Short mmCIF file of C-alpha atoms in Angstrom, two decimals:
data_model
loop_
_atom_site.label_atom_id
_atom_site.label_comp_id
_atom_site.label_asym_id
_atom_site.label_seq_id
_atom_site.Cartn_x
_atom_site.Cartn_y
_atom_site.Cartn_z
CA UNK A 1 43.88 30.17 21.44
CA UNK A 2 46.05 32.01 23.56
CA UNK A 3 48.97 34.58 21.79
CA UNK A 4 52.12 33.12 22.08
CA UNK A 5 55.21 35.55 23.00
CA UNK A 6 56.18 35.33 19.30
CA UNK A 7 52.87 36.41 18.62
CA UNK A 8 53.45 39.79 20.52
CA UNK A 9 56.74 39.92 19.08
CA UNK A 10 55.37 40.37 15.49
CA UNK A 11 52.45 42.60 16.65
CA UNK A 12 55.24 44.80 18.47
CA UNK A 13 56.66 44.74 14.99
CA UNK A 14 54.09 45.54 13.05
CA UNK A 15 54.27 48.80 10.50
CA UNK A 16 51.88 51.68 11.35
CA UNK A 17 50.64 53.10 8.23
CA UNK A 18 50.63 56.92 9.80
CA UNK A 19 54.42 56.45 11.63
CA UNK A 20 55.42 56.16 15.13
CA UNK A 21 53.73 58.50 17.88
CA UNK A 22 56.52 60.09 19.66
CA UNK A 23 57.20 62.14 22.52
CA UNK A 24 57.58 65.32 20.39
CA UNK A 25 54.41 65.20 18.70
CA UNK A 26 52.78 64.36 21.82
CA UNK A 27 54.21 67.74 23.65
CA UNK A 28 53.62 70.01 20.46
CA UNK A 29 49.85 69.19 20.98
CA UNK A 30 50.07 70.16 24.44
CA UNK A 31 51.42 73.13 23.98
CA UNK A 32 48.97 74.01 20.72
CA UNK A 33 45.75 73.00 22.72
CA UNK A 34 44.40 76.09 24.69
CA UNK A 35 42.09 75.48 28.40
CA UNK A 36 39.05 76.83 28.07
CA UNK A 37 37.88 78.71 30.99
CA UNK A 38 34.97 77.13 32.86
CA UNK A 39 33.39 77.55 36.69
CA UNK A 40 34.22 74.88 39.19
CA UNK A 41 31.99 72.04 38.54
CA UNK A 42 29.20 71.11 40.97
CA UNK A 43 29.21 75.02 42.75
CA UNK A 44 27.29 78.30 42.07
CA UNK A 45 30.02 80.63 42.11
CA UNK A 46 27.14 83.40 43.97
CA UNK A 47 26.94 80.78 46.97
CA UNK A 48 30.46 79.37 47.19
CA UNK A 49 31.43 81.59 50.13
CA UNK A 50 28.60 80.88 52.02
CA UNK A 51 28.52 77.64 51.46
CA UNK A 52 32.22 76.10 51.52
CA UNK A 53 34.23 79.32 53.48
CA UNK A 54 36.04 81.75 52.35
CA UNK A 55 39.24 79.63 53.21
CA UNK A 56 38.41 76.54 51.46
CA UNK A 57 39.97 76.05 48.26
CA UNK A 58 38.54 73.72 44.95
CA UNK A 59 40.95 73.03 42.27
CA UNK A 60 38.70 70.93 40.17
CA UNK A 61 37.39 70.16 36.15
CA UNK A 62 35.82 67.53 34.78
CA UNK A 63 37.95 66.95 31.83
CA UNK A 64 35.48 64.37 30.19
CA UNK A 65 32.12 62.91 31.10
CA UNK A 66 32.24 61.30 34.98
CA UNK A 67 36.13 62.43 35.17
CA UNK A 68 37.27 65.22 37.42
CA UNK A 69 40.65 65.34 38.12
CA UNK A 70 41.72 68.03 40.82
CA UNK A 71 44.32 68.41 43.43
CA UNK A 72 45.29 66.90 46.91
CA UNK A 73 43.20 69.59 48.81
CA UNK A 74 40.22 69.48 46.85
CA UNK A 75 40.75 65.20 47.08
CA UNK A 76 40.41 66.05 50.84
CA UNK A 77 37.48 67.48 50.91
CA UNK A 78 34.51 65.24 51.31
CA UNK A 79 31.59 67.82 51.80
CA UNK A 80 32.91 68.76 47.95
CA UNK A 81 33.43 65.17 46.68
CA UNK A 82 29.80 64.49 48.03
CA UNK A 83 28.40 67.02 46.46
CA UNK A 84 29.72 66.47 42.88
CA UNK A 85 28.36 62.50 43.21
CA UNK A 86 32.27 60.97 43.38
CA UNK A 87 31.76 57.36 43.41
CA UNK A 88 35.58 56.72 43.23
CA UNK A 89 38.87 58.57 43.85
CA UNK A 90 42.16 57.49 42.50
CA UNK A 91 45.36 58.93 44.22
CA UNK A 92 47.76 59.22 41.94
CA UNK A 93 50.50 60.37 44.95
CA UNK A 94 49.67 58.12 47.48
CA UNK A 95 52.85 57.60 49.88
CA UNK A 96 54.40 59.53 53.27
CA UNK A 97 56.40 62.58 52.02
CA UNK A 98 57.21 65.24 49.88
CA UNK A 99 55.04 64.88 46.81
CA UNK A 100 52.73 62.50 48.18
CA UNK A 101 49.13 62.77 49.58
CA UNK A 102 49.10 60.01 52.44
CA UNK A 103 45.10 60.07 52.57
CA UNK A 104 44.44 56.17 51.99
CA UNK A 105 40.99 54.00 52.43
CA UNK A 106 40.93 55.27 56.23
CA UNK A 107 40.41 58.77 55.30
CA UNK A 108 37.32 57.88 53.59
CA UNK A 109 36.00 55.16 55.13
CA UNK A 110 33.04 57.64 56.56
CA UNK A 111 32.27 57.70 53.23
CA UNK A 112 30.59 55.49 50.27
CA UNK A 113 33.68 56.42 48.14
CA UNK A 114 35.98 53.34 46.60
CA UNK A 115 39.31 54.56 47.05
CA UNK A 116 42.70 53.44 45.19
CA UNK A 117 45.77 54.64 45.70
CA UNK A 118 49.33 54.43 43.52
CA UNK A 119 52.21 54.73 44.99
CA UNK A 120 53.88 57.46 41.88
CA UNK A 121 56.42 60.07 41.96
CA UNK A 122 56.31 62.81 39.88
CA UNK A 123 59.76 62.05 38.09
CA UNK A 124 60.23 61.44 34.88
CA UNK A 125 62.46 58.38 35.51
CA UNK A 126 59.04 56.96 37.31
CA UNK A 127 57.57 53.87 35.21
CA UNK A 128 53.93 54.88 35.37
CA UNK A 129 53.20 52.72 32.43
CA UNK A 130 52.59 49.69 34.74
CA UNK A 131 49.94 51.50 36.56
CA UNK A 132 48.32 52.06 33.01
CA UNK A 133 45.44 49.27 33.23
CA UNK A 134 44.88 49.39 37.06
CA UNK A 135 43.84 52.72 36.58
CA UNK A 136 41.82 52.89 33.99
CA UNK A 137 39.91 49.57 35.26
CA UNK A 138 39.26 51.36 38.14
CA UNK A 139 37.91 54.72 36.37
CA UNK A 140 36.20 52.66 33.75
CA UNK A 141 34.42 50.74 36.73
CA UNK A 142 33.19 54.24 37.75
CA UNK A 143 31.94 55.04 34.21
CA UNK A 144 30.46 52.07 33.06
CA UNK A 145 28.31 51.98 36.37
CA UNK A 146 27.07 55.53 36.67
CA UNK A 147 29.34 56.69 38.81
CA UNK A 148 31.98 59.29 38.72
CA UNK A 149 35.77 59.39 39.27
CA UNK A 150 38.10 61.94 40.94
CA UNK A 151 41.75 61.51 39.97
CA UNK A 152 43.96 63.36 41.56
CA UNK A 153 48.02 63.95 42.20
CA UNK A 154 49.48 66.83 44.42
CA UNK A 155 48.82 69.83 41.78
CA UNK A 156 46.53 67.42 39.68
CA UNK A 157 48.44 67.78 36.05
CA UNK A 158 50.99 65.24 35.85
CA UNK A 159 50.10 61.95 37.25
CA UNK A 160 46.53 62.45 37.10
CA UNK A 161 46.16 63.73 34.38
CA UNK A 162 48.82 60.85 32.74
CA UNK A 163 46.06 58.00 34.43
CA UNK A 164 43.42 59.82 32.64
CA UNK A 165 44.86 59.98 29.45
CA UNK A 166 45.95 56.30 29.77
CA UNK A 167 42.15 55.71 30.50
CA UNK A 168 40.68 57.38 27.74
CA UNK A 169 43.16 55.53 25.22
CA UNK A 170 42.42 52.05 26.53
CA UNK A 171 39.03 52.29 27.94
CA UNK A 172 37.71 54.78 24.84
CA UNK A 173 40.76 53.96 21.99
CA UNK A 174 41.49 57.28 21.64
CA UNK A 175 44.88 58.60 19.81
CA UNK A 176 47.17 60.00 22.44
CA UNK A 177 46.50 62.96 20.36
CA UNK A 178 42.82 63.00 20.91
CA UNK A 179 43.50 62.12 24.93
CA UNK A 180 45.44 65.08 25.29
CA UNK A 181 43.31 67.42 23.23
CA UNK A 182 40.21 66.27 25.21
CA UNK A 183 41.75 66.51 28.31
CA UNK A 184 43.65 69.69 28.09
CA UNK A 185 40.59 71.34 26.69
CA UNK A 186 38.95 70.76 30.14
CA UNK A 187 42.30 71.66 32.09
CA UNK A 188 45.96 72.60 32.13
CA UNK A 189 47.40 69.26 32.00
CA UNK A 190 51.46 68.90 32.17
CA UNK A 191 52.71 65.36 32.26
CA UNK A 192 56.07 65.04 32.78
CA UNK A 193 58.74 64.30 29.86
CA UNK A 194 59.09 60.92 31.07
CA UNK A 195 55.26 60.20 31.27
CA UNK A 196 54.67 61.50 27.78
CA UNK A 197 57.41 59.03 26.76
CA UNK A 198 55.44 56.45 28.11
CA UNK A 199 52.33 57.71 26.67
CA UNK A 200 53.33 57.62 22.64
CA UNK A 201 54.83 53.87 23.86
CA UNK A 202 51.19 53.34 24.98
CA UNK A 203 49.70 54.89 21.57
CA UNK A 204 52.21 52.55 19.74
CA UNK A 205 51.20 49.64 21.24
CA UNK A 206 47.29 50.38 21.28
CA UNK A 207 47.66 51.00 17.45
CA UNK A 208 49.31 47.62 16.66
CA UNK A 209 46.94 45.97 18.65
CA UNK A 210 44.34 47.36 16.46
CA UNK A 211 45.88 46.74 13.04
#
């Protein structure tokens, strides 16, 4: 039988035994979880030069397994994404602008890479909460196959890294807690006030759910 809207009423009611996740908690752990230091995934540091030029620049971690999340230059670099095995690459920026990486299917159609883009600005008045389970479909159809996923924004820590997080606590039912501490562990994440807002609203509403 189908839930009602009364039905998700009283689940949005429900008590949670441990309290509301909020934005505070949420930023505390941010700012308590240290990056470890790590070499760019998928490159021998010894042959980088040689092999990529001097001038060409990866911003890159895999912040859990099949998950890189990087930045805009890195996201344009196929010879890179080819090498690491990227099956699919979701830009988190994609638009015309300031901000915004206009790349789009086009750019990789020489490629074998699935491509999705979302159409976010980095502000914290930006509702990225109803891009929440289009992205992590998309990732999770990476995963679950084999493949691997490269996320990426402008700078790669805000809207990326919010996608990824949103992933890991639908796709994997983490705490928002255990997202962050996972991710930030693998890189120096830095959603935006407005997206770690959304985040504890997503960790209330995954909890309920689970009740």
């Amino acid at each position: 039988m189908r839930s009602t809207w009364r039905d998700r009423d009283r689940d949005f009611q429900k008590h949670l035994p441990d309290g509301e996740t909020t934005q505070s908690q949420l930023q505390m752990i941010l700012l308590k979880t240290q990056t470890d230091n790590k070499p760019i995934p998928g490159l021998d540091p010894d042959s980088y030069s040689q092999c990529y030029g001097s001038q060409q620049s990866i911003d890159c971690d895999e912040v859990y397994p099949g998950i890189y999340i990087g930045d805009v230059a890195t996201a344009k670099n196929k010879l890179y994404l080819n090498k690491l095995g990227i099956t699919h690459l979701l830009n988190c920026a994609a638009g015309q602008g300031f901000g915004f990486a206009n790349t789009g299917k086009n750019f990789y159609q020489d490629t074998t890479i699935r491509y999705l883009g979302l159409p976010l600005s980095d502000f914290i008045t930006t509702d990225i909460s109803k891009y929440f389970y289009t992205a992590a479909e998309f990732i999770d159809e990476a995963v679950s196959t084999g493949g691997k996923a490269f996320v990426h924004c402008m700078v790669g820590m805000s809207r990326s890294a919010t996608c990824v997080l949103a992933y890991l606590m639908i796709k994997k039912e983490m705490l928002a807690v255990d997202a962050i501490q996972t991710v930030r562990k693998n890189r120096c994440i830095q959603p935006n006030m407005g997206f770690i807002r959304q985040l504890a609203q997503l960790d209330n509403q995954l909890r309920r759910q689970r009740l």
